[in-house]
Amino acid sequence: ANDCLLAGVESLDSHFKAARIKSPSELKNGGEFFDEVMKRLYPDEDADRGMALPWQQCDDLRFRKSETTVWAGASGHGKSQILSHVTIDGIKQGYKFCIASMEMPPPRLLERKFKQAGGMGLPSRKFAEVINDFITEGVWLFSITGTAKVDKIFESFEFARRVYGVDHFIIDSMAKCGIAEDDYVGQKALVERLVDFANQHNVHC
């Protein structure tokens, strides 16, 4: 009996010695990220630093992957117009955009982009065809004007990311997402969803 007991203790002891701690999959040791940290500290010359703004004075401000930017300001002060100019320059840098602009029908929005891309109020028809090739390479539109359901917007965004490799997503504006101006909980939920989308898909919103 003692021999059996001793064998059982030794067996149990060997199991304890062989046991390994199984951490939750979400729990990571800081050292596991060393390679990624080094890439951030010492990026390759050809590493993607993020989309630059069109103005050299703002070169340090970049629109990086897995980040979200909120453009705020009074109505009619030119947020959409400046953002449109930024997207034109972003296409030149090789980025692709999906724009949910429920405030402006697609032909009107594209008319602005044609003028900005051409640098003139009325490009010739021949020049417009060249601009259209440029726009076709880098712009996809969520083509609903008026209030749109948030789920439908994100469904289109996910498809654009998966199928077309779009890396920048724009909602213009939150007021057209079916959320009341005083519904701060709803606005917070939308921003959190954008942040999650940017992180999950390694894009900029």
XYZ file of N, CA and C in Angstrom:
615
model
N 0.835 -1.199 0.000
C 0.000 0.000 0.000
C 0.869 1.249 0.000
N 1.949 1.202 0.800
C 2.855 2.354 0.851
C 3.523 2.579 -0.504
N 3.878 1.444 -1.152
C 4.513 1.548 -2.477
C 3.554 2.200 -3.476
N 2.301 1.812 -3.421
C 1.291 2.401 -4.332
C 1.106 3.885 -4.050
N 1.073 4.205 -2.737
C 0.908 5.610 -2.348
C 2.099 6.432 -2.825
N 3.310 5.884 -2.639
C 4.529 6.572 -3.065
C 4.554 6.756 -4.573
N 4.140 5.724 -5.297
C 4.103 5.819 -6.769
C 3.103 6.875 -7.209
N 1.973 6.927 -6.502
C 0.955 7.930 -6.839
C 1.451 9.337 -6.594
N 2.174 9.536 -5.468
C 2.730 10.864 -5.144
C 3.769 11.264 -6.180
N 4.638 10.310 -6.536
C 5.676 10.597 -7.542
C 5.063 10.934 -8.890
N 3.994 10.206 -9.234
C 3.302 10.483 -10.496
C 2.676 11.874 -10.483
N 2.050 12.184 -9.344
C 1.416 13.499 -9.209
C 2.467 14.601 -9.254
N 3.610 14.338 -8.597
C 4.692 15.326 -8.581
C 5.228 15.571 -9.989
N 5.338 14.499 -10.773
C 5.842 14.659 -12.150
C 4.870 15.468 -12.998
N 3.571 15.303 -12.737
C 2.567 16.088 -13.459
C 2.670 17.573 -13.107
N 2.883 17.850 -11.824
C 3.032 19.251 -11.401
C 4.252 19.889 -12.064
N 5.356 19.119 -12.121
C 6.584 19.650 -12.719
C 6.432 19.889 -14.220
N 5.618 19.022 -14.854
C 5.429 19.151 -16.308
C 4.376 20.200 -16.675
N 3.614 20.662 -15.681
C 2.516 21.603 -15.945
C 3.054 22.954 -16.413
N 2.329 23.570 -17.300
C 2.682 24.894 -17.803
C 1.494 25.836 -17.615
N 1.801 27.079 -17.334
C 0.742 28.072 -17.157
C 0.133 28.386 -18.517
N -1.179 28.338 -18.615
C -1.862 28.673 -19.861
C -2.562 30.016 -19.663
N -1.958 31.073 -20.209
C -2.524 32.412 -20.075
C -3.705 32.590 -21.022
N -4.620 33.483 -20.689
C -5.679 33.815 -21.650
C -5.063 34.324 -22.949
N -5.698 34.026 -24.072
C -5.129 34.414 -25.373
C -4.976 35.935 -25.489
N -5.784 36.671 -24.721
C -5.709 38.137 -24.797
C -4.529 38.716 -23.996
N -3.946 37.901 -23.111
C -2.880 38.374 -22.229
C -1.523 38.110 -22.862
N -0.793 39.173 -23.145
C 0.506 39.045 -23.812
C 1.601 39.672 -22.955
N 2.779 39.077 -23.001
C 3.941 39.670 -22.362
C 4.481 40.775 -23.257
N 4.935 41.860 -22.644
C 5.423 43.004 -23.420
C 6.530 42.644 -24.398
N 7.353 41.671 -24.033
C 8.463 41.287 -24.898
C 8.037 40.679 -26.223
N 6.792 40.198 -26.295
C 6.304 39.588 -27.534
C 6.170 40.603 -28.669
N 6.139 41.874 -28.323
C 5.925 42.910 -29.328
C 7.223 43.607 -29.742
N 8.367 43.034 -29.333
C 9.653 43.697 -29.571
C 9.889 44.013 -31.047
N 9.654 43.038 -31.929
C 9.900 43.257 -33.365
C 9.053 44.401 -33.906
N 7.785 44.456 -33.483
C 6.911 45.527 -33.961
C 7.335 46.882 -33.405
N 7.802 46.884 -32.142
C 8.287 48.133 -31.548
C 9.517 48.626 -32.301
N 10.403 47.711 -32.654
C 11.617 48.102 -33.380
C 11.278 48.695 -34.747
N 10.236 48.148 -35.395
C 9.818 48.697 -36.691
C 9.318 50.123 -36.548
N 8.694 50.410 -35.382
C 8.201 51.771 -35.158
C 9.341 52.718 -34.791
N 10.301 52.213 -33.995
C 11.424 53.056 -33.590
C 12.397 53.298 -34.743
N 12.627 52.258 -35.537
C 13.597 52.339 -36.628
C 12.950 51.865 -37.931
N 12.010 52.644 -38.480
C 11.295 52.197 -39.686
C 12.209 52.137 -40.898
N 11.915 51.201 -41.792
C 12.631 51.133 -43.061
C 12.342 52.412 -43.847
N 13.254 52.747 -44.740
C 13.078 53.970 -45.530
C 11.796 53.934 -46.346
N 11.410 52.738 -46.798
C 10.215 52.618 -47.620
C 8.974 52.239 -46.807
N 9.083 52.292 -45.459
C 7.935 51.946 -44.612
C 6.837 53.004 -44.755
N 5.602 52.547 -44.659
C 4.452 53.440 -44.771
C 4.304 54.237 -43.479
N 4.634 55.527 -43.534
C 4.515 56.389 -42.352
C 3.101 56.908 -42.181
N 2.235 56.606 -43.124
C 0.878 57.125 -43.097
C 0.704 58.187 -44.166
N -0.545 58.465 -44.500
C -0.843 59.436 -45.542
C -0.489 60.850 -45.088
N 0.236 61.562 -45.927
C 0.622 62.939 -45.618
C -0.455 63.911 -46.072
N -0.481 65.066 -45.446
C -1.340 66.156 -45.904
C -0.706 66.807 -47.127
N -1.466 67.555 -47.912
C -0.917 68.159 -49.132
C 0.092 69.277 -48.879
N 0.231 69.715 -47.628
C 1.059 70.875 -47.338
C 2.319 70.472 -46.597
N 3.485 70.877 -47.120
C 4.772 70.470 -46.556
C 4.928 70.898 -45.099
N 4.325 72.035 -44.738
C 4.447 72.520 -43.361
C 3.816 71.560 -42.355
N 2.961 70.654 -42.839
C 2.254 69.713 -41.956
C 2.795 68.299 -42.081
N 4.035 68.144 -42.508
C 4.569 66.817 -42.822
C 4.581 65.880 -41.618
N 4.678 66.434 -40.410
C 4.716 65.583 -39.222
C 3.348 64.997 -38.884
N 2.288 65.581 -39.423
C 0.941 65.076 -39.168
C 0.596 64.053 -40.237
N 0.411 62.816 -39.820
C 0.132 61.731 -40.758
C -1.155 61.007 -40.365
N -1.854 60.505 -41.386
C -3.038 59.697 -41.155
C -2.614 58.237 -41.252
N -2.355 57.644 -40.085
C -1.794 56.296 -40.035
C -2.885 55.225 -39.955
N -2.473 54.002 -40.261
C -3.383 52.862 -40.166
C -3.763 52.611 -38.707
N -4.925 52.003 -38.522
C -5.453 51.666 -37.193
C -5.681 52.901 -36.330
N -5.984 54.028 -36.974
C -6.294 55.259 -36.248
C -7.564 55.883 -36.811
N -8.162 56.753 -35.992
C -9.392 57.441 -36.372
C -9.227 58.928 -36.136
N -9.682 59.733 -37.083
C -9.621 61.182 -36.970
C -11.027 61.749 -37.023
N -11.319 62.677 -36.130
C -12.612 63.367 -36.147
C -12.384 64.812 -36.589
N -13.069 65.199 -37.655
C -12.992 66.572 -38.162
C -14.202 67.321 -37.607
N -13.939 68.345 -36.810
C -15.028 69.057 -36.144
C -14.997 70.540 -36.518
N -16.172 71.149 -36.484
C -16.263 72.583 -36.773
C -17.677 72.968 -37.142
N -17.894 74.256 -37.235
C -19.228 74.769 -37.554
C -19.638 74.385 -38.966
N -20.938 74.236 -39.160
C -21.473 73.896 -40.478
C -21.154 74.995 -41.481
N -20.709 74.584 -42.683
C -20.426 75.547 -43.743
C -19.049 76.172 -43.702
N -18.174 75.712 -42.820
C -16.840 76.300 -42.704
C -15.792 75.610 -43.571
N -16.211 74.619 -44.391
C -15.286 74.050 -45.375
C -14.622 72.752 -45.001
N -15.136 72.048 -43.984
C -14.517 70.769 -43.588
C -14.518 69.773 -44.744
N -15.671 69.619 -45.386
C -15.788 68.645 -46.481
C -14.909 69.026 -47.664
N -14.818 70.311 -47.941
C -14.025 70.768 -49.079
C -12.534 70.505 -48.849
N -12.059 70.800 -47.644
C -10.646 70.555 -47.341
C -10.370 69.050 -47.327
N -11.293 68.279 -46.747
C -11.115 66.828 -46.712
C -11.096 66.242 -48.122
N -11.910 66.804 -48.998
C -11.905 66.371 -50.396
C -10.545 66.627 -51.034
N -9.969 67.797 -50.752
C -8.635 68.128 -51.277
C -7.588 67.151 -50.734
N -7.720 66.812 -49.448
C -6.786 65.874 -48.821
C -6.888 64.496 -49.486
N -8.108 64.057 -49.817
C -8.261 62.743 -50.455
C -7.634 62.724 -51.850
N -7.760 63.820 -52.587
C -7.137 63.893 -53.920
C -5.632 63.688 -53.805
N -5.023 64.365 -52.836
C -3.583 64.203 -52.643
C -3.266 62.792 -52.155
N -4.163 62.211 -51.342
C -3.956 60.847 -50.856
C -3.959 59.826 -51.984
N -4.820 60.038 -52.989
C -4.851 59.126 -54.146
C -3.513 59.202 -54.883
N -2.964 60.406 -55.002
C -1.646 60.576 -55.634
C -0.579 59.791 -54.877
N -0.757 59.643 -53.551
C 0.208 58.913 -52.736
C -0.024 57.398 -52.781
N -1.105 56.984 -53.467
C -1.352 55.553 -53.628
C -2.403 54.972 -52.706
N -3.127 55.827 -51.980
C -4.157 55.337 -51.063
C -5.519 55.278 -51.753
N -6.399 54.437 -51.195
C -7.750 54.282 -51.731
C -8.761 54.713 -50.673
N -9.854 55.322 -51.129
C -10.839 55.903 -50.222
C -12.236 55.363 -50.489
N -12.976 55.150 -49.401
C -14.405 54.886 -49.495
C -15.101 55.998 -48.720
N -15.983 56.718 -49.410
C -16.600 57.912 -48.828
C -18.103 57.720 -48.707
N -18.603 57.853 -47.490
C -20.047 57.864 -47.253
C -20.436 59.318 -47.017
N -20.800 59.993 -48.095
C -21.165 61.408 -48.000
C -22.655 61.539 -48.239
N -23.401 61.366 -47.185
C -24.858 61.391 -47.315
C -25.402 62.800 -47.513
N -24.553 63.811 -47.367
C -24.984 65.203 -47.539
C -24.932 65.646 -48.995
N -24.187 64.920 -49.819
C -23.949 65.364 -51.189
C -24.090 64.187 -52.151
N -24.952 64.297 -53.181
C -25.068 63.189 -54.136
C -23.745 62.939 -54.858
N -23.461 61.681 -55.239
C -22.168 61.341 -55.855
C -21.748 62.235 -57.021
N -22.625 62.566 -57.999
C -22.156 63.420 -59.104
C -21.662 64.791 -58.635
N -22.346 65.359 -57.646
C -21.927 66.670 -57.136
C -20.608 66.568 -56.379
N -20.477 65.509 -55.572
C -19.232 65.305 -54.846
C -18.068 65.112 -55.816
N -18.299 64.322 -56.867
C -17.242 64.061 -57.844
C -16.929 65.292 -58.683
N -17.925 66.134 -58.932
C -17.656 67.382 -59.655
C -16.604 68.200 -58.916
N -16.745 68.279 -57.590
C -15.764 69.006 -56.775
C -14.385 68.357 -56.897
N -14.369 67.029 -56.833
C -13.085 66.329 -56.907
C -12.420 66.508 -58.273
N -13.216 66.508 -59.347
C -12.667 66.732 -60.688
C -12.000 68.113 -60.763
N -12.649 69.108 -60.191
C -12.088 70.466 -60.210
C -10.809 70.529 -59.381
N -10.834 69.882 -58.212
C -9.653 69.917 -57.351
C -8.498 69.121 -57.964
N -8.810 67.958 -58.533
C -7.761 67.140 -59.150
C -7.165 67.839 -60.365
N -8.013 68.549 -61.122
C -7.529 69.256 -62.312
C -6.923 70.606 -62.013
N -7.192 71.123 -60.802
C -6.649 72.440 -60.443
C -7.286 73.562 -61.225
N -8.545 73.383 -61.650
C -9.226 74.422 -62.431
C -10.737 74.264 -62.301
N -11.439 75.335 -62.570
C -12.885 75.333 -62.435
C -13.597 74.496 -63.473
N -13.028 74.410 -64.685
C -13.677 73.654 -65.749
C -12.623 72.970 -66.618
N -12.252 71.733 -66.246
C -11.292 71.005 -67.087
C -11.935 70.644 -68.421
N -11.121 70.559 -69.461
C -11.638 70.158 -70.772
C -12.177 68.735 -70.686
N -13.000 68.357 -71.666
C -13.547 67.006 -71.668
C -12.428 65.956 -71.723
N -11.412 66.235 -72.507
C -10.289 65.295 -72.630
C -9.570 65.158 -71.286
N -9.352 66.305 -70.635
C -8.682 66.302 -69.342
C -9.571 65.602 -68.299
N -10.878 65.786 -68.397
C -11.812 65.150 -67.464
C -11.741 63.633 -67.569
N -11.501 63.121 -68.778
C -11.363 61.677 -68.947
C -10.119 61.158 -68.230
N -9.049 61.946 -68.280
C -7.810 61.576 -67.582
C -8.051 61.597 -66.069
N -8.742 62.639 -65.605
C -9.055 62.747 -64.178
C -9.929 61.575 -63.742
N -10.853 61.167 -64.601
C -11.741 60.055 -64.257
C -10.955 58.766 -64.039
N -9.918 58.538 -64.842
C -9.065 57.359 -64.640
C -8.414 57.413 -63.251
N -7.980 58.609 -62.870
C -7.348 58.852 -61.575
C -8.350 58.586 -60.442
N -9.572 59.102 -60.587
C -10.615 58.915 -59.584
C -11.007 57.445 -59.481
N -11.097 56.763 -60.620
C -11.495 55.355 -60.651
C -10.521 54.490 -59.874
N -9.246 54.884 -59.881
C -8.231 54.110 -59.165
C -8.384 54.218 -57.655
N -8.928 55.356 -57.179
C -8.834 55.588 -55.725
C -10.096 55.934 -54.973
N -11.272 55.972 -55.609
C -12.474 56.420 -54.893
C -13.633 55.450 -55.079
N -14.222 55.045 -53.960
C -15.482 54.308 -53.944
C -16.473 55.095 -53.098
N -17.736 55.082 -53.501
C -18.734 55.909 -52.827
C -19.874 55.066 -52.278
N -20.269 55.368 -51.053
C -21.488 54.828 -50.479
C -22.604 55.745 -50.973
N -23.355 55.273 -51.944
C -24.193 56.187 -52.730
C -25.625 56.319 -52.221
N -25.764 56.646 -50.943
C -27.073 56.974 -50.383
C -27.033 58.418 -49.910
N -27.979 59.215 -50.377
C -28.073 60.602 -49.938
C -29.190 60.695 -48.912
N -28.926 61.425 -47.831
C -29.890 61.494 -46.740
C -29.447 60.584 -45.608
N -30.310 60.400 -44.639
C -29.961 59.601 -43.468
C -29.809 58.123 -43.848
N -28.704 57.541 -43.421
C -28.422 56.133 -43.729
C -28.257 55.341 -42.435
N -28.587 54.065 -42.494
C -28.420 53.200 -41.339
C -26.937 52.856 -41.169
N -26.469 52.968 -39.938
C -25.058 52.747 -39.638
C -24.616 51.349 -40.054
N -25.442 50.329 -39.812
C -25.066 48.955 -40.172
C -24.800 48.830 -41.669
N -25.612 49.511 -42.473
C -25.450 49.455 -43.927
C -24.137 50.118 -44.354
N -23.785 51.206 -43.688
C -22.513 51.891 -43.990
C -21.343 50.954 -43.715
N -21.339 50.342 -42.544
C -20.215 49.475 -42.178
C -20.170 48.204 -43.027
N -21.317 47.739 -43.447
C -21.357 46.587 -44.351
C -20.639 46.926 -45.660
N -20.911 48.125 -46.186
C -20.237 48.563 -47.417
C -18.757 48.799 -47.183
N -18.415 49.363 -46.034
C -17.013 49.606 -45.696
C -16.243 48.281 -45.651
N -16.803 47.286 -45.000
C -16.124 45.990 -44.889
C -15.906 45.353 -46.265
N -16.903 45.476 -47.130
C -16.772 44.931 -48.489
C -15.673 45.683 -49.250
N -15.659 47.013 -49.139
C -14.647 47.823 -49.834
C -13.240 47.483 -49.363
N -13.098 47.192 -48.090
C -11.789 46.821 -47.555
C -11.367 45.454 -48.078
N -12.288 44.500 -47.980
C -11.977 43.113 -48.324
C -11.752 42.915 -49.823
N -12.584 43.546 -50.647
C -12.548 43.279 -52.085
C -11.654 44.255 -52.839
N -11.688 45.530 -52.460
C -10.955 46.549 -53.224
C -9.700 47.067 -52.523
N -9.444 46.610 -51.307
C -8.238 47.038 -50.604
C -8.248 48.493 -50.187
N -9.429 49.055 -49.960
C -9.540 50.452 -49.528
C -8.918 50.591 -48.145
N -8.152 51.671 -47.937
C -7.489 51.850 -46.647
C -7.858 53.126 -45.905
N -8.723 53.969 -46.492
C -9.212 55.171 -45.799
C -10.726 55.254 -45.959
N -11.414 55.459 -44.834
C -12.878 55.476 -44.835
C -13.390 56.774 -44.219
N -14.340 57.396 -44.910
C -14.848 58.705 -44.494
C -16.357 58.659 -44.340
N -16.858 59.154 -43.209
C -18.295 59.378 -43.025
C -18.509 60.884 -42.934
N -19.318 61.418 -43.843
C -19.574 62.860 -43.885
C -21.089 63.067 -44.037
N -21.761 63.218 -42.955
C -21.269 63.461 -41.616
C -22.041 62.619 -40.612
N -21.654 62.705 -39.337
C -22.333 61.953 -38.289
C -23.810 62.327 -38.211
N -24.114 63.564 -38.592
C -25.503 64.037 -38.525
C -26.420 63.251 -39.456
N -25.834 62.561 -40.446
C -26.632 61.804 -41.409
C -26.634 60.307 -41.124
N -26.248 59.938 -39.910
C -26.202 58.522 -39.549
C -27.388 58.113 -38.685
N -28.431 58.937 -38.670
C -29.622 58.598 -37.909
C -29.462 58.776 -36.414
N -28.489 59.600 -36.003
C -28.242 59.847 -34.580
C -28.609 61.299 -34.271
N -29.463 61.504 -33.276
C -29.896 62.857 -32.921
C -28.727 63.685 -32.387
N -28.821 65.011 -32.574
C -27.746 65.905 -32.137
C -27.488 65.816 -30.643
N -28.534 65.528 -29.865
C -28.359 65.440 -28.409
C -28.220 63.996 -27.922
N -28.087 63.046 -28.857
C -27.897 61.642 -28.490
C -26.398 61.362 -28.364
N -25.835 61.786 -27.240
C -24.397 61.658 -27.053
C -23.970 60.199 -26.894
N -24.859 59.386 -26.357
C -24.550 57.961 -26.228
C -24.445 57.324 -27.617
N -25.381 57.673 -28.509
C -25.343 57.159 -29.872
C -24.125 57.641 -30.644
N -23.758 58.917 -30.447
C -22.574 59.462 -31.118
C -21.312 58.763 -30.625
N -21.248 58.538 -29.308
C -20.094 57.851 -28.729
C -19.989 56.429 -29.290
N -21.150 55.760 -29.402
C -21.147 54.389 -29.919
C -20.655 54.348 -31.361
N -21.035 55.348 -32.177
C -20.588 55.389 -33.568
C -19.077 55.591 -33.646
N -18.554 56.527 -32.854
C -17.105 56.773 -32.862
C -16.354 55.529 -32.395
N -16.872 54.871 -31.357
C -16.222 53.647 -30.877
C -16.231 52.564 -31.956
N -17.318 52.504 -32.709
C -17.394 51.512 -33.787
C -16.396 51.829 -34.882
N -16.211 53.112 -35.186
C -15.203 53.517 -36.176
C -13.799 53.160 -35.704
N -13.526 53.431 -34.420
C -12.214 53.108 -33.853
C -11.973 51.601 -33.937
N -12.982 50.807 -33.582
C -12.852 49.344 -33.663
C -12.628 48.898 -35.108
N -13.361 49.507 -36.051
C -13.211 49.146 -37.463
C -11.794 49.443 -37.941
N -11.269 50.616 -37.564
C -9.906 51.002 -37.958
C -8.886 50.000 -37.425
N -9.057 49.585 -36.177
C -8.116 48.641 -35.572
C -8.236 47.252 -36.168
N -9.453 46.785 -36.338
C -9.666 45.424 -36.831
C -9.193 45.242 -38.265
N -9.348 46.296 -39.072
C -9.021 46.175 -40.495
C -7.719 46.889 -40.896
N -7.018 47.453 -39.888
C -5.742 48.140 -40.150
C -5.901 49.238 -41.200
N -6.898 50.109 -40.970
C -7.196 51.212 -41.887
C -7.311 52.499 -41.092
N -7.531 53.608 -41.815
C -7.778 54.892 -41.139
C -9.220 55.315 -41.405
N -9.893 55.758 -40.361
C -11.273 56.235 -40.495
C -11.297 57.740 -40.236
